[in-house]
PDB file of C-alpha atoms (C1' of nucleotides) in Angstrom:
ATOM      1  CA  MET A   1      47.189  22.710  -9.710  1.00 49.00           C
ATOM      2  CA  ARG A   2      43.623  23.528  -9.239  1.00 46.00           C
ATOM      3  CA  SER A   3      43.172  20.040  -7.868  1.00 48.00           C
ATOM      4  CA  THR A   4      39.709  19.595  -9.225  1.00 46.00           C
ATOM      5  CA  GLN A   5      37.920  17.827  -6.387  1.00 50.00           C
ATOM      6  CA  GLU A   6      35.236  16.590  -8.655  1.00 51.00           C
ATOM      7  CA  GLU A   7      35.782  12.987  -7.720  1.00 57.00           C
ATOM      8  CA  GLU A   8      32.310  11.678  -8.445  1.00 59.00           C
ATOM      9  CA  PRO A   9      29.522  14.197  -8.902  1.00 65.00           C
ATOM     10  CA  GLN A  10      26.793  11.584  -8.307  1.00 73.00           C
ATOM     11  CA  ASP A  11      23.582  13.503  -8.044  1.00 78.00           C
ATOM     12  CA  PRO A  12      21.408  12.568  -5.058  1.00 78.00           C
ATOM     13  CA  GLN A  13      18.943  10.743  -7.230  1.00 80.00           C
ATOM     14  CA  LEU A  14      21.498   8.210  -8.296  1.00 86.00           C
ATOM     15  CA  VAL A  15      22.573   7.806  -4.699  1.00 85.00           C
ATOM     16  CA  ARG A  16      19.015   7.106  -3.721  1.00 82.00           C
ATOM     17  CA  LEU A  17      18.693   4.523  -6.444  1.00 85.00           C
ATOM     18  CA  ASP A  18      21.849   2.820  -5.295  1.00 85.00           C
ATOM     19  CA  ASN A  19      20.719   2.877  -1.688  1.00 83.00           C
ATOM     20  CA  MET A  20      17.410   1.372  -2.516  1.00 81.00           C
ATOM     21  CA  LEU A  21      18.899  -1.375  -4.623  1.00 86.00           C
ATOM     22  CA  LEU A  22      21.354  -2.154  -1.876  1.00 84.00           C
ATOM     23  CA  ALA A  23      18.678  -2.178   0.783  1.00 79.00           C
ATOM     24  CA  GLU A  24      16.625  -4.541  -1.290  1.00 77.00           C
ATOM     25  CA  GLY A  25      19.553  -6.878  -1.743  1.00 79.00           C
ATOM     26  CA  VAL A  26      19.501  -6.420  -5.483  1.00 85.00           C
ATOM     27  CA  ALA A  27      22.854  -4.759  -5.792  1.00 83.00           C
ATOM     28  CA  GLY A  28      24.469  -6.232  -2.729  1.00 78.00           C
ATOM     29  CA  PRO A  29      26.964  -9.088  -2.523  1.00 77.00           C
ATOM     30  CA  GLU A  30      25.955 -12.329  -4.118  1.00 69.00           C
ATOM     31  CA  LYS A  31      24.104 -14.538  -1.767  1.00 61.00           C
ATOM     32  CA  GLY A  32      22.655 -17.929  -2.380  1.00 52.00           C
ATOM     33  CA  GLY A  33      22.598 -19.712  -5.676  1.00 46.00           C
ATOM     34  CA  GLY A  34      19.410 -18.159  -6.874  1.00 46.00           C
ATOM     35  CA  ALA A  35      15.661 -18.274  -6.728  1.00 44.00           C
ATOM     36  CA  ALA A  36      15.227 -22.018  -7.139  1.00 45.00           C
ATOM     37  CA  ALA A  37      17.122 -22.845  -3.977  1.00 44.00           C
ATOM     38  CA  ALA A  38      15.178 -20.387  -1.887  1.00 43.00           C
ATOM     39  CA  VAL A  39      11.853 -21.601  -3.198  1.00 41.00           C
ATOM     40  CA  SER A  40      12.570 -25.250  -2.660  1.00 42.00           C
ATOM     41  CA  ALA A  41      13.934 -24.613   0.793  1.00 42.00           C
ATOM     42  CA  ALA A  42      10.903 -22.584   1.784  1.00 41.00           C
ATOM     43  CA  THR A  43       8.427 -25.118   0.472  1.00 41.00           C
ATOM     44  CA  SER A  44      10.093 -28.159   1.976  1.00 44.00           C
ATOM     45  CA  SER A  45      10.649 -26.816   5.467  1.00 44.00           C
ATOM     46  CA  GLY A  46       7.292 -25.683   6.741  1.00 41.00           C
ATOM     47  CA  GLY A  47       8.698 -23.887   9.711  1.00 45.00           C
ATOM     48  CA  MET A  48       6.682 -20.725   9.579  1.00 49.00           C
ATOM     49  CA  SER A  49       3.011 -20.319   8.998  1.00 51.00           C
ATOM     50  CA  PRO A  50       2.136 -21.576   5.537  1.00 56.00           C
ATOM     51  CA  ASP A  51       0.784 -18.244   4.428  1.00 59.00           C
ATOM     52  CA  SER A  52       3.723 -15.973   5.047  1.00 62.00           C
ATOM     53  CA  SER A  53       6.156 -18.638   3.975  1.00 66.00           C
ATOM     54  CA  LEU A  54       4.536 -19.162   0.623  1.00 69.00           C
ATOM     55  CA  GLU A  55       3.983 -15.529  -0.170  1.00 73.00           C
ATOM     56  CA  HIS A  56       7.478 -14.666   0.925  1.00 77.00           C
ATOM     57  CA  SER A  57       9.068 -17.353  -1.184  1.00 78.00           C
ATOM     58  CA  ASP A  58       7.172 -16.098  -4.186  1.00 79.00           C
ATOM     59  CA  TYR A  59       8.261 -12.567  -3.448  1.00 81.00           C
ATOM     60  CA  LYS A  60      11.859 -13.612  -3.000  1.00 84.00           C
ATOM     61  CA  SER A  61      11.874 -15.617  -6.173  1.00 85.00           C
ATOM     62  CA  LYS A  62      10.696 -12.669  -8.230  1.00 85.00           C
ATOM     63  CA  LEU A  63      13.170 -10.420  -6.483  1.00 87.00           C
ATOM     64  CA  SER A  64      15.899 -12.857  -7.357  1.00 89.00           C
ATOM     65  CA  GLN A  65      14.840 -12.778 -10.971  1.00 89.00           C
ATOM     66  CA  ILE A  66      15.117  -9.026 -10.996  1.00 90.00           C
ATOM     67  CA  ARG A  67      18.489  -9.261  -9.329  1.00 92.00           C
ATOM     68  CA  THR A  68      19.806 -11.707 -11.894  1.00 94.00           C
ATOM     69  CA  ILE A  69      18.638  -9.594 -14.791  1.00 93.00           C
ATOM     70  CA  TYR A  70      20.116  -6.520 -13.212  1.00 94.00           C
ATOM     71  CA  HIS A  71      23.522  -8.068 -12.752  1.00 95.00           C
ATOM     72  CA  THR A  72      23.537  -9.605 -16.197  1.00 96.00           C
ATOM     73  CA  GLU A  73      22.743  -6.308 -17.814  1.00 96.00           C
ATOM     74  CA  LEU A  74      25.258  -4.490 -15.696  1.00 94.00           C
ATOM     75  CA  GLU A  75      28.002  -6.885 -16.731  1.00 95.00           C
ATOM     76  CA  LYS A  76      27.008  -6.587 -20.350  1.00 96.00           C
ATOM     77  CA  TYR A  77      27.222  -2.834 -20.145  1.00 95.00           C
ATOM     78  CA  GLU A  78      30.636  -2.879 -18.542  1.00 95.00           C
ATOM     79  CA  GLN A  79      31.954  -5.290 -21.090  1.00 96.00           C
ATOM     80  CA  ALA A  80      30.552  -3.256 -23.929  1.00 96.00           C
ATOM     81  CA  CYS A  81      32.040  -0.137 -22.404  1.00 96.00           C
ATOM     82  CA  SER A  82      35.514  -1.557 -22.209  1.00 95.00           C
ATOM     83  CA  GLU A  83      35.256  -3.036 -25.674  1.00 95.00           C
ATOM     84  CA  PHE A  84      34.137   0.221 -27.115  1.00 94.00           C
ATOM     85  CA  THR A  85      36.878   2.076 -25.292  1.00 94.00           C
ATOM     86  CA  THR A  86      39.607  -0.140 -26.703  1.00 94.00           C
ATOM     87  CA  HIS A  87      38.066   0.181 -30.106  1.00 94.00           C
ATOM     88  CA  VAL A  88      38.139   3.943 -29.952  1.00 93.00           C
ATOM     89  CA  MET A  89      41.674   3.868 -28.642  1.00 91.00           C
ATOM     90  CA  ASN A  90      42.747   1.801 -31.596  1.00 92.00           C
ATOM     91  CA  LEU A  91      41.108   4.211 -33.961  1.00 92.00           C
ATOM     92  CA  LEU A  92      42.852   7.127 -32.336  1.00 91.00           C
ATOM     93  CA  ARG A  93      46.135   5.376 -32.518  1.00 91.00           C
ATOM     94  CA  GLU A  94      45.624   4.799 -36.182  1.00 92.00           C
ATOM     95  CA  GLN A  95      44.808   8.435 -36.668  1.00 91.00           C
ATOM     96  CA  SER A  96      47.879   9.511 -34.777  1.00 91.00           C
ATOM     97  CA  ARG A  97      49.962   8.589 -37.833  1.00 92.00           C
ATOM     98  CA  THR A  98      48.398  11.280 -39.956  1.00 93.00           C
ATOM     99  CA  ARG A  99      47.310  13.666 -37.209  1.00 89.00           C
ATOM    100  CA  PRO A 100      48.866  14.798 -33.986  1.00 89.00           C
ATOM    101  CA  VAL A 101      46.763  13.290 -31.228  1.00 88.00           C
ATOM    102  CA  SER A 102      47.397  14.657 -27.778  1.00 89.00           C
ATOM    103  CA  PRO A 103      47.014  12.364 -24.762  1.00 89.00           C
ATOM    104  CA  ARG A 104      44.545  14.833 -23.364  1.00 91.00           C
ATOM    105  CA  GLU A 105      42.275  14.242 -26.262  1.00 90.00           C
ATOM    106  CA  ILE A 106      42.397  10.545 -25.612  1.00 91.00           C
ATOM    107  CA  GLU A 107      41.497  11.063 -22.019  1.00 92.00           C
ATOM    108  CA  ARG A 108      38.603  13.247 -22.959  1.00 93.00           C
ATOM    109  CA  MET A 109      37.305  10.678 -25.363  1.00 93.00           C
ATOM    110  CA  VAL A 110      37.514   7.981 -22.738  1.00 94.00           C
ATOM    111  CA  ALA A 111      35.755  10.196 -20.238  1.00 95.00           C
ATOM    112  CA  ILE A 112      32.961  10.864 -22.700  1.00 95.00           C
ATOM    113  CA  ILE A 113      32.490   7.176 -23.338  1.00 95.00           C
ATOM    114  CA  HIS A 114      32.390   6.392 -19.659  1.00 95.00           C
ATOM    115  CA  ARG A 115      29.881   9.116 -18.998  1.00 95.00           C
ATOM    116  CA  LYS A 116      27.664   7.761 -21.698  1.00 95.00           C
ATOM    117  CA  PHE A 117      27.716   4.252 -20.339  1.00 95.00           C
ATOM    118  CA  SER A 118      27.244   5.588 -16.858  1.00 94.00           C
ATOM    119  CA  SER A 119      24.010   7.208 -17.882  1.00 95.00           C
ATOM    120  CA  ILE A 120      22.896   3.963 -19.429  1.00 95.00           C
ATOM    121  CA  GLN A 121      23.639   2.202 -16.170  1.00 94.00           C
ATOM    122  CA  THR A 122      21.637   4.794 -14.316  1.00 93.00           C
ATOM    123  CA  GLN A 123      18.718   4.066 -16.554  1.00 93.00           C
ATOM    124  CA  LEU A 124      19.069   0.400 -15.799  1.00 94.00           C
ATOM    125  CA  LYS A 125      19.136   1.130 -12.100  1.00 92.00           C
ATOM    126  CA  GLN A 126      16.070   3.268 -12.381  1.00 88.00           C
ATOM    127  CA  SER A 127      14.054   0.675 -14.216  1.00 88.00           C
ATOM    128  CA  THR A 128      15.192  -1.998 -11.776  1.00 90.00           C
ATOM    129  CA  CYS A 129      14.119   0.187  -8.914  1.00 85.00           C
ATOM    130  CA  GLU A 130      10.753   0.627 -10.509  1.00 83.00           C
ATOM    131  CA  ALA A 131      10.339  -3.105 -10.903  1.00 85.00           C
ATOM    132  CA  VAL A 132      11.241  -3.673  -7.269  1.00 85.00           C
ATOM    133  CA  MET A 133       8.810  -1.038  -6.131  1.00 80.00           C
ATOM    134  CA  ILE A 134       6.035  -2.599  -8.130  1.00 81.00           C
ATOM    135  CA  LEU A 135       6.900  -6.001  -6.736  1.00 83.00           C
ATOM    136  CA  ARG A 136       6.867  -4.645  -3.217  1.00 80.00           C
ATOM    137  CA  SER A 137       3.567  -2.893  -3.549  1.00 78.00           C
ATOM    138  CA  ARG A 138       2.135  -6.000  -5.094  1.00 79.00           C
ATOM    139  CA  PHE A 139       3.231  -8.498  -2.476  1.00 83.00           C
ATOM    140  CA  LEU A 140       3.614  -6.478   0.679  1.00 83.00           C
ATOM    141  CA  ASP A 141       0.244  -4.853   0.258  1.00 85.00           C
ATOM    142  CA  ALA A 142      -1.943  -5.941   3.161  1.00 86.00           C
ATOM    143  CA  ARG A 143      -4.944  -5.839   0.861  1.00 87.00           C
ATOM    144  CA  ARG A 144      -3.704  -9.084  -0.604  1.00 87.00           C
ATOM    145  CA  LYS A 145      -4.223 -10.999   2.599  1.00 89.00           C
ATOM    146  CA  ARG A 146      -7.355  -9.411   3.874  1.00 92.00           C
ATOM    147  CA  ARG A 147      -9.582 -11.471   6.167  1.00 94.00           C
ATOM    148  CA  ASN A 148     -13.020 -10.668   7.418  1.00 96.00           C
ATOM    149  CA  PHE A 149     -13.226 -10.025  11.105  1.00 96.00           C
ATOM    150  CA  SER A 150     -14.973 -12.524  13.280  1.00 96.00           C
ATOM    151  CA  LYS A 151     -18.689 -12.119  13.740  1.00 95.00           C
ATOM    152  CA  GLN A 152     -18.142 -11.265  17.371  1.00 95.00           C
ATOM    153  CA  ALA A 153     -15.706  -8.520  16.536  1.00 96.00           C
ATOM    154  CA  THR A 154     -18.100  -6.888  14.103  1.00 96.00           C
ATOM    155  CA  GLU A 155     -20.809  -7.204  16.726  1.00 95.00           C
ATOM    156  CA  ILE A 156     -18.734  -5.303  19.255  1.00 96.00           C
ATOM    157  CA  LEU A 157     -17.723  -2.661  16.750  1.00 96.00           C
ATOM    158  CA  ASN A 158     -21.256  -2.192  15.533  1.00 95.00           C
ATOM    159  CA  GLU A 159     -22.531  -1.929  19.070  1.00 94.00           C
ATOM    160  CA  TYR A 160     -20.129   0.887  19.792  1.00 95.00           C
ATOM    161  CA  PHE A 161     -20.816   2.586  16.503  1.00 96.00           C
ATOM    162  CA  TYR A 162     -24.581   2.603  16.834  1.00 93.00           C
ATOM    163  CA  SER A 163     -24.571   3.482  20.497  1.00 93.00           C
ATOM    164  CA  HIS A 164     -22.381   6.482  19.673  1.00 94.00           C
ATOM    165  CA  LEU A 165     -24.060   7.232  16.404  1.00 92.00           C
ATOM    166  CA  SER A 166     -24.235  10.954  17.124  1.00 92.00           C
ATOM    167  CA  ASN A 167     -20.471  11.122  17.496  1.00 94.00           C
ATOM    168  CA  PRO A 168     -18.860   7.893  16.326  1.00 96.00           C
ATOM    169  CA  TYR A 169     -15.292   8.977  16.966  1.00 97.00           C
ATOM    170  CA  PRO A 170     -13.809   6.752  19.641  1.00 96.00           C
ATOM    171  CA  SER A 171     -10.892   8.177  21.550  1.00 95.00           C
ATOM    172  CA  GLU A 172      -7.565   6.477  21.545  1.00 95.00           C
ATOM    173  CA  GLU A 173      -8.396   4.731  24.768  1.00 94.00           C
ATOM    174  CA  ALA A 174     -11.712   3.527  23.454  1.00 95.00           C
ATOM    175  CA  LYS A 175      -9.991   2.292  20.336  1.00 96.00           C
ATOM    176  CA  GLU A 176      -7.519   0.343  22.386  1.00 96.00           C
ATOM    177  CA  GLU A 177     -10.284  -1.155  24.442  1.00 96.00           C
ATOM    178  CA  LEU A 178     -12.214  -2.139  21.326  1.00 96.00           C
ATOM    179  CA  ALA A 179      -9.101  -3.561  19.762  1.00 96.00           C
ATOM    180  CA  LYS A 180      -8.491  -5.695  22.802  1.00 95.00           C
ATOM    181  CA  GLN A 181     -12.052  -6.909  22.890  1.00 95.00           C
ATOM    182  CA  CYS A 182     -12.096  -7.724  19.189  1.00 96.00           C
ATOM    183  CA  GLY A 183      -8.654  -9.206  18.986  1.00 96.00           C
ATOM    184  CA  ILE A 184      -7.526  -6.764  16.317  1.00 96.00           C
ATOM    185  CA  THR A 185      -5.144  -3.840  16.230  1.00 95.00           C
ATOM    186  CA  VAL A 186      -5.926  -0.219  16.937  1.00 96.00           C
ATOM    187  CA  SER A 187      -5.218   0.611  13.318  1.00 96.00           C
ATOM    188  CA  GLN A 188      -7.792  -1.925  12.272  1.00 97.00           C
ATOM    189  CA  VAL A 189     -10.291  -0.338  14.609  1.00 97.00           C
ATOM    190  CA  SER A 190      -9.529   3.030  13.056  1.00 97.00           C
ATOM    191  CA  ASN A 191      -9.919   1.584   9.595  1.00 97.00           C
ATOM    192  CA  TRP A 192     -13.186   0.008  10.555  1.00 97.00           C
ATOM    193  CA  PHE A 193     -14.636   3.219  11.929  1.00 98.00           C
ATOM    194  CA  GLY A 194     -13.409   5.205   8.983  1.00 97.00           C
ATOM    195  CA  ASN A 195     -15.040   2.797   6.594  1.00 97.00           C
ATOM    196  CA  LYS A 196     -18.187   2.548   8.670  1.00 97.00           C
ATOM    197  CA  ARG A 197     -18.668   6.285   8.981  1.00 97.00           C
ATOM    198  CA  ILE A 198     -18.297   7.007   5.324  1.00 96.00           C
ATOM    199  CA  ARG A 199     -20.386   4.053   4.238  1.00 96.00           C
ATOM    200  CA  TYR A 200     -23.103   4.785   6.727  1.00 95.00           C
ATOM    201  CA  LYS A 201     -23.270   8.407   5.697  1.00 94.00           C
ATOM    202  CA  LYS A 202     -23.295   7.547   2.041  1.00 93.00           C
ATOM    203  CA  ASN A 203     -26.201   5.195   2.296  1.00 92.00           C
ATOM    204  CA  ILE A 204     -28.110   5.531   5.508  1.00 93.00           C
ATOM    205  CA  GLY A 205     -31.024   3.585   4.146  1.00 91.00           C
ATOM    206  CA  LYS A 206     -28.962   0.496   3.740  1.00 91.00           C
ATOM    207  CA  PHE A 207     -28.002   0.539   7.395  1.00 92.00           C
ATOM    208  CA  GLN A 208     -31.381   1.340   8.905  1.00 91.00           C
ATOM    209  CA  GLU A 209     -32.192  -2.203   9.841  1.00 88.00           C
ATOM    210  CA  GLU A 210     -28.772  -2.656  11.317  1.00 90.00           C
ATOM    211  CA  ALA A 211     -29.055   0.594  13.231  1.00 91.00           C
ATOM    212  CA  ASN A 212     -32.406  -0.368  14.678  1.00 89.00           C
ATOM    213  CA  LEU A 213     -31.147  -3.784  15.543  1.00 88.00           C
ATOM    214  CA  TYR A 214     -28.204  -2.525  17.517  1.00 87.00           C
ATOM    215  CA  ALA A 215     -30.159   0.313  19.042  1.00 82.00           C
ATOM    216  CA  MET A 216     -32.620  -2.221  20.315  1.00 82.00           C
ATOM    217  CA  LYS A 217     -29.858  -4.432  21.565  1.00 78.00           C
ATOM    218  CA  THR A 218     -28.196  -1.726  23.578  1.00 74.00           C
ATOM    219  CA  ALA A 219     -31.549  -0.528  24.845  1.00 73.00           C
ATOM    220  CA  ILE A 220     -32.383  -3.990  26.095  1.00 76.00           C
ATOM    221  CA  GLY A 221     -29.008  -4.248  27.694  1.00 67.00           C
ATOM    222  CA  ALA A 222     -29.427  -0.922  29.455  1.00 61.00           C
ATOM    223  CA  THR A 223     -33.015  -1.106  30.601  1.00 66.00           C
ATOM    224  CA  GLN A 224     -34.386  -3.955  32.581  1.00 60.00           C
ATOM    225  CA  SER A 225     -37.451  -2.694  34.474  1.00 49.00           C
ATOM    226  CA  GLU A 226     -38.610   0.042  32.217  1.00 54.00           C
ATOM    227  CA  GLU A 227     -41.520  -1.273  30.271  1.00 52.00           C
ATOM    228  CA  SER A 228     -43.109  -4.394  29.006  1.00 50.00           C
ATOM    229  CA  PRO A 229     -42.004  -5.391  25.541  1.00 48.00           C
ATOM    230  CA  HIS A 230     -44.999  -4.602  23.429  1.00 48.00           C
ATOM    231  CA  THR A 231     -43.222  -3.960  20.144  1.00 44.00           C
ATOM    232  CA  PRO A 232     -44.963  -0.754  19.098  1.00 46.00           C
ATOM    233  CA  ASN A 233     -44.877  -1.045  15.329  1.00 44.00           C
ATOM    234  CA  SER A 234     -43.017  -3.819  13.658  1.00 40.00           C
ATOM    235  CA  THR A 235     -44.516  -3.137  10.277  1.00 38.00           C
ATOM    236  CA  GLY A 236     -42.248  -0.446   8.961  1.00 40.00           C
ATOM    237  CA  GLU A 237     -39.364   1.820   9.732  1.00 43.00           C
ATOM    238  CA  MET A 238     -39.116   2.946  13.275  1.00 45.00           C
ATOM    239  CA  LYS A 239     -37.961   6.502  13.046  1.00 45.00           C
ATOM    240  CA  THR A 240     -35.542   8.851  11.442  1.00 46.00           C
ATOM    241  CA  PRO A 241     -32.074   7.495  11.989  1.00 48.00           C
ATOM    242  CA  SER A 242     -29.959  10.486  12.856  1.00 51.00           C
ATOM    243  CA  PRO A 243     -29.535  12.080   9.460  1.00 53.00           C
ATOM    244  CA  VAL A 244     -25.863  12.901   9.491  1.00 69.00           C
ATOM    245  CA  PHE A 245     -23.554  12.720  12.432  1.00 72.00           C
ATOM    246  CA  ARG A 246     -21.458  15.779  12.809  1.00 67.00           C
ATOM    247  CA  ARG A 247     -18.025  15.705  14.268  1.00 67.00           C
ATOM    248  CA  ASP A 248     -19.149  16.958  17.620  1.00 59.00           C
ATOM    249  CA  SER A 249     -16.301  18.473  19.529  1.00 51.00           C
ATOM    250  CA  THR A 250     -18.103  18.079  22.824  1.00 48.00           C
ATOM    251  CA  ALA A 251     -15.685  15.361  23.777  1.00 46.00           C
ATOM    252  CA  PRO A 252     -12.166  16.696  23.536  1.00 45.00           C
ATOM    253  CA  GLU A 253     -10.594  13.767  25.306  1.00 43.00           C
ATOM    254  CA  ARG A 254      -7.157  14.762  24.239  1.00 41.00           C
ATOM    255  CA  THR A 255      -4.728  13.545  26.809  1.00 41.00           C
ATOM    256  CA  GLY A 256      -1.557  13.455  24.824  1.00 37.00           C
TER     257      GLY A 256
ATOM    258  C1'  DA B   1     -18.788 -15.758 -13.476  1.00 89.63           C
ATOM    259  C1'  DC B   2     -21.059 -11.555 -11.600  1.00 89.63           C
ATOM    260  C1'  DT B   3     -21.928  -8.740  -7.789  1.00 89.63           C
ATOM    261  C1'  DA B   4     -22.111  -6.994  -2.964  1.00 89.63           C
ATOM    262  C1'  DA B   5     -19.695  -6.654   1.291  1.00 89.63           C
ATOM    263  C1'  DT B   6     -15.512  -5.578   3.491  1.00 89.63           C
ATOM    264  C1'  DG B   7     -10.844  -4.536   5.119  1.00 89.63           C
ATOM    265  C1'  DA B   8      -6.732  -1.789   3.657  1.00 89.63           C
ATOM    266  C1'  DT B   9      -4.467   1.709   1.013  1.00 89.63           C
ATOM    267  C1'  DT B  10      -4.047   6.080  -1.369  1.00 89.63           C
ATOM    268  C1'  DA B  11      -4.896  11.014  -2.167  1.00 89.63           C
ATOM    269  C1'  DT B  12      -6.406  15.283  -0.399  1.00 89.63           C
ATOM    270  C1'  DA B  13      -7.458  18.672   3.013  1.00 89.63           C
ATOM    271  C1'  DG B  14      -7.813  20.764   7.748  1.00 89.63           C
TER     272       DG B  14
ATOM    273  C1'  DC C   1      -1.395  13.564  12.411  1.00 89.63           C
ATOM    274  C1'  DT C   2      -6.370  12.627  11.763  1.00 89.63           C
ATOM    275  C1'  DA C   3     -10.707  12.365   8.922  1.00 89.63           C
ATOM    276  C1'  DT C   4     -12.747  11.892   4.652  1.00 89.63           C
ATOM    277  C1'  DA C   5     -13.498  10.154   0.050  1.00 89.63           C
ATOM    278  C1'  DA C   6     -12.212   7.327  -3.543  1.00 89.63           C
ATOM    279  C1'  DT C   7     -10.264   3.178  -4.901  1.00 89.63           C
ATOM    280  C1'  DC C   8      -8.181  -1.318  -4.655  1.00 89.63           C
ATOM    281  C1'  DA C   9      -8.159  -6.324  -3.746  1.00 89.63           C
ATOM    282  C1'  DT C  10     -10.139 -10.146  -1.579  1.00 89.63           C
ATOM    283  C1'  DT C  11     -14.023 -12.728   0.408  1.00 89.63           C
ATOM    284  C1'  DA C  12     -18.557 -14.532   0.106  1.00 89.63           C
ATOM    285  C1'  DG C  13     -23.283 -14.961  -1.630  1.00 89.63           C
ATOM    286  C1'  DT C  14     -26.169 -15.601  -6.103  1.00 89.63           C
TER     287       DT C  14
END
DNA sequence: ACTAATGATTATAG
DNA sequence: CTATAATCATTAGT
């Protein structure tokens, strides 16, 4: 016996599909009656914050829909497979009266049928995976629940940006400090500076007033007995606002 | 409703 | 991994 250890070839792609479906609870054991129960439960019991609760219930309901469709189709396929198999078996049996039909041939036929339906199932899994991915990216995308920062936070961030306009790249420590002051996360600070840099560079003219404003603010905060406020020229632009900041590597504050 | 501002994500490169 | 540039999706002003 060569003991063909084929068992189940299962290419890695299919395994990944299965894993993902399982992780998402689509292919796992049946839980709950369905979407309706989850939705009603979530809406009636306002335990969590209204936002996350509502969005999550919506997400779960759609996921449940996908799950139901997936299982229905899967059952249909299996039923069709077995029906077709018995049908073919009957045909073979009928043929065995006029032709010698070896049991091996029967096995091969059955194997072929199963392979075919297996590929169909894989397709179903793939499309289900796609649907889940789309659903995820649609509901778990933080862009959906974006909020503007508080005016104070933007003030602080702008102050830092315009007082470091020549090198607006805050170190990790500075980012943490800013995050703490603004009540946002470090990632949000990074996002803010990334957006600010590119948008400032792209359209310096738009930000001139802002730049002057904050420059003046910081100047006032820094100097107290320098000069009398005589407002030199309040008729037009003050001066050239640093054309383009260059990533100056004069501050390699790398500590980690 | 249309548009600008804005925060977050994606794609690409160093 | 970080920075940039483009793009997306929502908020807010008209």
